[in-house]
Amino acid sequence: MTNPPDDLTLTKAGLDARGAGRVLIIACGALAREILDLRDANGWSHLDLTCLPAIYHNTPDKIVPAIRDSVAAHRDSYEAIYVAYADCGTGGLLEAACRDLDVEMIAGPHCYSFFEGTETFAARDEITAFYLTDFLVRQFDAFVWKPLGLDRHPELRDMYFGHYDRLVYQAQTNDPALTGLAETCADRLGLRFERRFTGYGDLATRLERWAKT
């Protein structure tokens, strides 16, 4: 089984490709563990993975140029390249770039939607829910607490989160320790806690199709 880098590395630096395999997945660092788990569990040894820094979710204007650069850098080394991102705050620019580059991405607004299933997620229409995945629970301080300045000014919490009524933890794994940590995150934000076990959702079905390339 492949051991991914630690979460801090995936957050700040991402993951380099091995340079082996026929098919390359370019993904967000927040999905590295899930993709590697699926690859190893299914014996998809012909899949290679490279990841952009997960923290780009906080600055989505960096995603599209980085995807373009990554595709250009790897195009000649693989038979096929796919992008394991949803729109992720790019306002449709990532979809347009992938169309221009002739590479396929995952449909949906963000990873929260494809973990739950894009159609299911859209049908819920939960505008007052704040979402966390396994990765974001582990990296809550790096992605939420510190970027919003709540480590320095906790009094700002209600200004940021007053329009939410609950924190929804979309669990990819059944890990009691992560569930407990997610509950703590909800308490810190002053939100009601809800856990949904999603597994890998549409990510698993999309990777299965890409693996058959």
PDB file of C-alpha atoms in Angstrom, residues 3-211:
ATOM      1  CA  ASN A   3       1.941   5.808   1.981  1.00  0.00           C
ATOM      2  CA  PRO A   4       1.069   9.407   1.060  1.00  0.00           C
ATOM      3  CA  PRO A   5       2.988  12.374   2.459  1.00  0.00           C
ATOM      4  CA  ASP A   6       1.786  13.873   5.720  1.00  0.00           C
ATOM      5  CA  ASP A   7      -1.146  16.276   5.654  1.00  0.00           C
ATOM      6  CA  LEU A   8       1.046  19.346   6.092  1.00  0.00           C
ATOM      7  CA  THR A   9       3.052  18.450   2.980  1.00  0.00           C
ATOM      8  CA  LEU A  10      -0.113  17.780   0.993  1.00  0.00           C
ATOM      9  CA  THR A  11      -1.482  21.127   2.161  1.00  0.00           C
ATOM     10  CA  LYS A  12       1.531  23.256   1.297  1.00  0.00           C
ATOM     11  CA  ALA A  13       3.452  21.372  -1.391  1.00  0.00           C
ATOM     12  CA  GLY A  14       1.190  18.718  -2.889  1.00  0.00           C
ATOM     13  CA  LEU A  15       2.563  15.479  -4.325  1.00  0.00           C
ATOM     14  CA  ASP A  16       4.931  14.784  -7.229  1.00  0.00           C
ATOM     15  CA  ALA A  17       4.138  12.090  -9.785  1.00  0.00           C
ATOM     16  CA  ARG A  18       6.159   8.858  -9.634  1.00  0.00           C
ATOM     17  CA  GLY A  19       6.793   8.993 -13.352  1.00  0.00           C
ATOM     18  CA  ALA A  20       5.361   5.488 -13.695  1.00  0.00           C
ATOM     19  CA  GLY A  21       2.103   4.210 -15.162  1.00  0.00           C
ATOM     20  CA  ARG A  22       0.017   4.943 -18.236  1.00  0.00           C
ATOM     21  CA  VAL A  23      -2.638   7.224 -16.741  1.00  0.00           C
ATOM     22  CA  LEU A  24      -1.977  10.350 -14.674  1.00  0.00           C
ATOM     23  CA  ILE A  25      -4.468  11.846 -12.241  1.00  0.00           C
ATOM     24  CA  ILE A  26      -3.878  15.496 -11.385  1.00  0.00           C
ATOM     25  CA  ALA A  27      -5.667  16.111  -8.110  1.00  0.00           C
ATOM     26  CA  CYS A  28      -6.018  18.381  -5.122  1.00  0.00           C
ATOM     27  CA  GLY A  29      -3.747  17.420  -2.245  1.00  0.00           C
ATOM     28  CA  ALA A  30      -6.855  17.068  -0.086  1.00  0.00           C
ATOM     29  CA  LEU A  31      -7.786  13.972  -2.148  1.00  0.00           C
ATOM     30  CA  ALA A  32      -4.406  12.247  -2.186  1.00  0.00           C
ATOM     31  CA  ARG A  33      -5.136   9.705   0.552  1.00  0.00           C
ATOM     32  CA  GLU A  34      -8.486   8.739  -0.913  1.00  0.00           C
ATOM     33  CA  ILE A  35      -7.124   8.337  -4.446  1.00  0.00           C
ATOM     34  CA  LEU A  36      -4.137   6.301  -3.288  1.00  0.00           C
ATOM     35  CA  ASP A  37      -6.396   4.101  -1.137  1.00  0.00           C
ATOM     36  CA  LEU A  38      -8.667   3.437  -4.105  1.00  0.00           C
ATOM     37  CA  ARG A  39      -5.739   2.777  -6.418  1.00  0.00           C
ATOM     38  CA  ASP A  40      -4.123   0.312  -4.045  1.00  0.00           C
ATOM     39  CA  ALA A  41      -7.366  -1.428  -3.082  1.00  0.00           C
ATOM     40  CA  ASN A  42      -8.251  -2.027  -6.726  1.00  0.00           C
ATOM     41  CA  GLY A  43      -4.788  -2.864  -8.026  1.00  0.00           C
ATOM     42  CA  TRP A  44      -4.732   0.077 -10.429  1.00  0.00           C
ATOM     43  CA  SER A  45      -0.934   0.105 -10.588  1.00  0.00           C
ATOM     44  CA  HIS A  46      -1.052   1.819 -13.981  1.00  0.00           C
ATOM     45  CA  LEU A  47      -2.477   4.964 -12.373  1.00  0.00           C
ATOM     46  CA  ASP A  48      -0.038   7.647 -11.293  1.00  0.00           C
ATOM     47  CA  LEU A  49      -0.934  10.627  -9.126  1.00  0.00           C
ATOM     48  CA  THR A  50       0.313  14.174  -8.775  1.00  0.00           C
ATOM     49  CA  CYS A  51      -1.341  16.722  -6.510  1.00  0.00           C
ATOM     50  CA  LEU A  52      -1.424  20.479  -6.317  1.00  0.00           C
ATOM     51  CA  PRO A  53      -1.140  21.981  -2.825  1.00  0.00           C
ATOM     52  CA  ALA A  54      -4.464  21.545  -1.049  1.00  0.00           C
ATOM     53  CA  ILE A  55      -4.274  25.093   0.318  1.00  0.00           C
ATOM     54  CA  TYR A  56      -5.039  26.359  -3.199  1.00  0.00           C
ATOM     55  CA  HIS A  57      -8.682  25.916  -2.183  1.00  0.00           C
ATOM     56  CA  ASN A  58      -8.235  29.115  -0.183  1.00  0.00           C
ATOM     57  CA  THR A  59      -6.881  30.911  -3.275  1.00  0.00           C
ATOM     58  CA  PRO A  60      -8.743  29.270  -6.196  1.00  0.00           C
ATOM     59  CA  ASP A  61      -7.249  31.704  -8.714  1.00  0.00           C
ATOM     60  CA  LYS A  62      -4.069  29.589  -8.459  1.00  0.00           C
ATOM     61  CA  ILE A  63      -5.770  26.338  -9.466  1.00  0.00           C
ATOM     62  CA  VAL A  64      -6.291  26.884 -13.194  1.00  0.00           C
ATOM     63  CA  PRO A  65      -2.758  28.098 -14.011  1.00  0.00           C
ATOM     64  CA  ALA A  66      -1.304  25.236 -11.968  1.00  0.00           C
ATOM     65  CA  ILE A  67      -3.477  22.673 -13.774  1.00  0.00           C
ATOM     66  CA  ARG A  68      -2.391  24.073 -17.140  1.00  0.00           C
ATOM     67  CA  ASP A  69       1.260  23.898 -16.102  1.00  0.00           C
ATOM     68  CA  SER A  70       0.893  20.348 -14.795  1.00  0.00           C
ATOM     69  CA  VAL A  71      -0.817  19.081 -17.945  1.00  0.00           C
ATOM     70  CA  ALA A  72       1.869  20.694 -20.099  1.00  0.00           C
ATOM     71  CA  ALA A  73       4.647  19.207 -17.974  1.00  0.00           C
ATOM     72  CA  HIS A  74       3.270  15.657 -18.089  1.00  0.00           C
ATOM     73  CA  ARG A  75       1.457  15.428 -21.422  1.00  0.00           C
ATOM     74  CA  ASP A  76       4.228  13.532 -23.213  1.00  0.00           C
ATOM     75  CA  SER A  77       4.790  11.041 -20.374  1.00  0.00           C
ATOM     76  CA  TYR A  78       1.317   9.471 -20.120  1.00  0.00           C
ATOM     77  CA  GLU A  79      -1.273   8.004 -22.461  1.00  0.00           C
ATOM     78  CA  ALA A  80      -4.088   9.852 -20.680  1.00  0.00           C
ATOM     79  CA  ILE A  81      -4.424  12.626 -18.098  1.00  0.00           C
ATOM     80  CA  TYR A  82      -7.461  13.332 -15.914  1.00  0.00           C
ATOM     81  CA  VAL A  83      -8.200  16.085 -13.387  1.00  0.00           C
ATOM     82  CA  ALA A  84      -9.609  15.114  -9.985  1.00  0.00           C
ATOM     83  CA  TYR A  85     -11.072  18.505  -9.169  1.00  0.00           C
ATOM     84  CA  ALA A  86     -14.582  19.857  -9.286  1.00  0.00           C
ATOM     85  CA  ASP A  87     -15.079  23.582  -9.949  1.00  0.00           C
ATOM     86  CA  CYS A  88     -13.603  24.381  -6.517  1.00  0.00           C
ATOM     87  CA  GLY A  89     -14.312  28.105  -6.564  1.00  0.00           C
ATOM     88  CA  THR A  90     -12.885  28.814 -10.026  1.00  0.00           C
ATOM     89  CA  GLY A  91     -16.188  30.129 -11.364  1.00  0.00           C
ATOM     90  CA  GLY A  92     -16.219  27.830 -14.372  1.00  0.00           C
ATOM     91  CA  LEU A  93     -12.658  28.689 -15.405  1.00  0.00           C
ATOM     92  CA  LEU A  94     -11.338  25.224 -14.577  1.00  0.00           C
ATOM     93  CA  GLU A  95     -14.001  23.578 -16.718  1.00  0.00           C
ATOM     94  CA  ALA A  96     -13.110  25.879 -19.600  1.00  0.00           C
ATOM     95  CA  ALA A  97      -9.410  25.168 -19.171  1.00  0.00           C
ATOM     96  CA  CYS A  98      -9.949  21.400 -19.095  1.00  0.00           C
ATOM     97  CA  ARG A  99     -12.059  21.626 -22.234  1.00  0.00           C
ATOM     98  CA  ASP A 100      -9.299  23.630 -23.908  1.00  0.00           C
ATOM     99  CA  LEU A 101      -6.680  21.109 -22.743  1.00  0.00           C
ATOM    100  CA  ASP A 102      -8.890  18.160 -23.782  1.00  0.00           C
ATOM    101  CA  VAL A 103      -8.750  16.567 -20.322  1.00  0.00           C
ATOM    102  CA  GLU A 104     -11.711  15.377 -18.285  1.00  0.00           C
ATOM    103  CA  MET A 105     -12.502  16.651 -14.783  1.00  0.00           C
ATOM    104  CA  ILE A 106     -15.155  15.735 -12.215  1.00  0.00           C
ATOM    105  CA  ALA A 107     -18.454  17.588 -12.528  1.00  0.00           C
ATOM    106  CA  GLY A 108     -19.802  19.468  -9.543  1.00  0.00           C
ATOM    107  CA  PRO A 109     -19.162  22.598  -7.489  1.00  0.00           C
ATOM    108  CA  HIS A 110     -16.575  21.076  -5.130  1.00  0.00           C
ATOM    109  CA  CYS A 111     -15.413  17.865  -3.480  1.00  0.00           C
ATOM    110  CA  TYR A 112     -18.228  18.013  -0.917  1.00  0.00           C
ATOM    111  CA  SER A 113     -20.664  17.408  -3.728  1.00  0.00           C
ATOM    112  CA  PHE A 114     -18.927  14.464  -5.381  1.00  0.00           C
ATOM    113  CA  PHE A 115     -18.226  12.691  -2.090  1.00  0.00           C
ATOM    114  CA  GLU A 116     -21.948  12.718  -1.349  1.00  0.00           C
ATOM    115  CA  GLY A 117     -22.958  12.272  -4.979  1.00  0.00           C
ATOM    116  CA  THR A 118     -23.492  15.382  -7.074  1.00  0.00           C
ATOM    117  CA  GLU A 119     -27.210  14.828  -7.662  1.00  0.00           C
ATOM    118  CA  THR A 120     -27.886  13.985  -4.005  1.00  0.00           C
ATOM    119  CA  PHE A 121     -25.897  16.995  -2.866  1.00  0.00           C
ATOM    120  CA  ALA A 122     -27.715  19.352  -5.229  1.00  0.00           C
ATOM    121  CA  ALA A 123     -31.115  18.017  -4.157  1.00  0.00           C
ATOM    122  CA  ARG A 124     -30.357  18.828  -0.517  1.00  0.00           C
ATOM    123  CA  ASP A 125     -29.779  22.525  -1.349  1.00  0.00           C
ATOM    124  CA  GLU A 126     -28.210  23.144   2.045  1.00  0.00           C
ATOM    125  CA  ILE A 127     -27.177  26.776   2.039  1.00  0.00           C
ATOM    126  CA  THR A 128     -26.864  26.882   5.846  1.00  0.00           C
ATOM    127  CA  ALA A 129     -24.527  23.880   6.194  1.00  0.00           C
ATOM    128  CA  PHE A 130     -20.746  24.122   6.565  1.00  0.00           C
ATOM    129  CA  TYR A 131     -18.944  21.024   5.278  1.00  0.00           C
ATOM    130  CA  LEU A 132     -15.814  19.178   6.303  1.00  0.00           C
ATOM    131  CA  THR A 133     -14.243  16.027   4.855  1.00  0.00           C
ATOM    132  CA  ASP A 134     -11.751  13.696   6.545  1.00  0.00           C
ATOM    133  CA  PHE A 135      -8.855  15.790   5.292  1.00  0.00           C
ATOM    134  CA  LEU A 136     -10.423  19.090   6.315  1.00  0.00           C
ATOM    135  CA  VAL A 137     -11.194  17.778   9.788  1.00  0.00           C
ATOM    136  CA  ARG A 138      -7.536  16.884  10.212  1.00  0.00           C
ATOM    137  CA  GLN A 139      -6.466  20.235   8.754  1.00  0.00           C
ATOM    138  CA  PHE A 140      -9.197  22.413  10.303  1.00  0.00           C
ATOM    139  CA  ASP A 141      -6.787  24.930  11.799  1.00  0.00           C
ATOM    140  CA  ALA A 142      -4.801  25.309   8.563  1.00  0.00           C
ATOM    141  CA  PHE A 143      -7.855  25.722   6.310  1.00  0.00           C
ATOM    142  CA  VAL A 144     -10.428  27.423   8.534  1.00  0.00           C
ATOM    143  CA  TRP A 145      -9.348  28.676  11.926  1.00  0.00           C
ATOM    144  CA  LYS A 146      -6.069  30.413  11.090  1.00  0.00           C
ATOM    145  CA  PRO A 147      -6.894  31.784   7.589  1.00  0.00           C
ATOM    146  CA  LEU A 148      -9.969  33.485   9.030  1.00  0.00           C
ATOM    147  CA  GLY A 149      -7.912  34.936  11.867  1.00  0.00           C
ATOM    148  CA  LEU A 150      -9.953  33.158  14.535  1.00  0.00           C
ATOM    149  CA  ASP A 151      -6.773  32.110  16.332  1.00  0.00           C
ATOM    150  CA  ARG A 152      -6.149  35.819  16.956  1.00  0.00           C
ATOM    151  CA  HIS A 153      -9.692  37.166  16.998  1.00  0.00           C
ATOM    152  CA  PRO A 154     -12.145  34.461  18.136  1.00  0.00           C
ATOM    153  CA  GLU A 155     -14.785  37.144  18.578  1.00  0.00           C
ATOM    154  CA  LEU A 156     -15.159  37.173  14.780  1.00  0.00           C
ATOM    155  CA  ARG A 157     -16.547  33.638  14.764  1.00  0.00           C
ATOM    156  CA  ASP A 158     -20.227  34.590  14.738  1.00  0.00           C
ATOM    157  CA  MET A 159     -19.676  37.141  11.997  1.00  0.00           C
ATOM    158  CA  TYR A 160     -18.242  34.420   9.749  1.00  0.00           C
ATOM    159  CA  PHE A 161     -20.505  31.551  10.760  1.00  0.00           C
ATOM    160  CA  GLY A 162     -23.685  33.173  12.070  1.00  0.00           C
ATOM    161  CA  HIS A 163     -25.612  32.289   8.885  1.00  0.00           C
ATOM    162  CA  TYR A 164     -24.804  28.562   9.234  1.00  0.00           C
ATOM    163  CA  ASP A 165     -26.935  26.309  11.423  1.00  0.00           C
ATOM    164  CA  ARG A 166     -24.819  23.117  11.370  1.00  0.00           C
ATOM    165  CA  LEU A 167     -21.512  21.557  10.501  1.00  0.00           C
ATOM    166  CA  VAL A 168     -21.835  18.499   8.271  1.00  0.00           C
ATOM    167  CA  TYR A 169     -18.963  16.075   8.500  1.00  0.00           C
ATOM    168  CA  GLN A 170     -18.837  13.993   5.321  1.00  0.00           C
ATOM    169  CA  ALA A 171     -16.895  10.966   6.522  1.00  0.00           C
ATOM    170  CA  GLN A 172     -14.908   8.992   3.978  1.00  0.00           C
ATOM    171  CA  THR A 173     -13.866   6.495   6.667  1.00  0.00           C
ATOM    172  CA  ASN A 174     -15.352   5.108   9.867  1.00  0.00           C
ATOM    173  CA  ASP A 175     -12.838   6.572  12.282  1.00  0.00           C
ATOM    174  CA  PRO A 176     -14.149   7.379  15.792  1.00  0.00           C
ATOM    175  CA  ALA A 177     -11.173   9.651  16.473  1.00  0.00           C
ATOM    176  CA  LEU A 178     -11.930  11.746  13.375  1.00  0.00           C
ATOM    177  CA  THR A 179     -15.614  11.903  14.291  1.00  0.00           C
ATOM    178  CA  GLY A 180     -14.673  13.181  17.738  1.00  0.00           C
ATOM    179  CA  LEU A 181     -12.374  15.764  16.191  1.00  0.00           C
ATOM    180  CA  ALA A 182     -15.135  16.855  13.800  1.00  0.00           C
ATOM    181  CA  GLU A 183     -17.504  17.318  16.735  1.00  0.00           C
ATOM    182  CA  THR A 184     -14.890  19.516  18.381  1.00  0.00           C
ATOM    183  CA  CYS A 185     -14.692  21.591  15.192  1.00  0.00           C
ATOM    184  CA  ALA A 186     -18.454  22.078  15.294  1.00  0.00           C
ATOM    185  CA  ASP A 187     -18.266  23.165  18.940  1.00  0.00           C
ATOM    186  CA  ARG A 188     -15.514  25.645  18.122  1.00  0.00           C
ATOM    187  CA  LEU A 189     -17.706  27.167  15.423  1.00  0.00           C
ATOM    188  CA  GLY A 190     -20.819  27.133  17.596  1.00  0.00           C
ATOM    189  CA  LEU A 191     -22.671  24.888  15.152  1.00  0.00           C
ATOM    190  CA  ARG A 192     -24.836  21.810  15.506  1.00  0.00           C
ATOM    191  CA  PHE A 193     -22.987  18.662  14.462  1.00  0.00           C
ATOM    192  CA  GLU A 194     -24.115  16.174  11.815  1.00  0.00           C
ATOM    193  CA  ARG A 195     -22.113  13.230  10.506  1.00  0.00           C
ATOM    194  CA  ARG A 196     -22.798  11.552   7.156  1.00  0.00           C
ATOM    195  CA  PHE A 197     -20.831   8.553   6.004  1.00  0.00           C
ATOM    196  CA  THR A 198     -20.239   9.121   2.287  1.00  0.00           C
ATOM    197  CA  GLY A 199     -17.322   6.818   1.574  1.00  0.00           C
ATOM    198  CA  TYR A 200     -15.604   7.904  -1.625  1.00  0.00           C
ATOM    199  CA  GLY A 201     -18.790   8.689  -3.552  1.00  0.00           C
ATOM    200  CA  ASP A 202     -18.429   9.790  -7.164  1.00  0.00           C
ATOM    201  CA  LEU A 203     -14.653   9.867  -6.790  1.00  0.00           C
ATOM    202  CA  ALA A 204     -14.616   6.062  -6.678  1.00  0.00           C
ATOM    203  CA  THR A 205     -16.839   5.593  -9.720  1.00  0.00           C
ATOM    204  CA  ARG A 206     -14.940   8.192 -11.744  1.00  0.00           C
ATOM    205  CA  LEU A 207     -11.557   6.689 -10.903  1.00  0.00           C
ATOM    206  CA  GLU A 208     -12.865   3.241 -11.848  1.00  0.00           C
ATOM    207  CA  ARG A 209     -13.831   4.572 -15.279  1.00  0.00           C
ATOM    208  CA  TRP A 210     -10.543   6.403 -15.727  1.00  0.00           C
ATOM    209  CA  ALA A 211      -8.628   3.289 -14.694  1.00  0.00           C
TER     210      ALA A 211
END
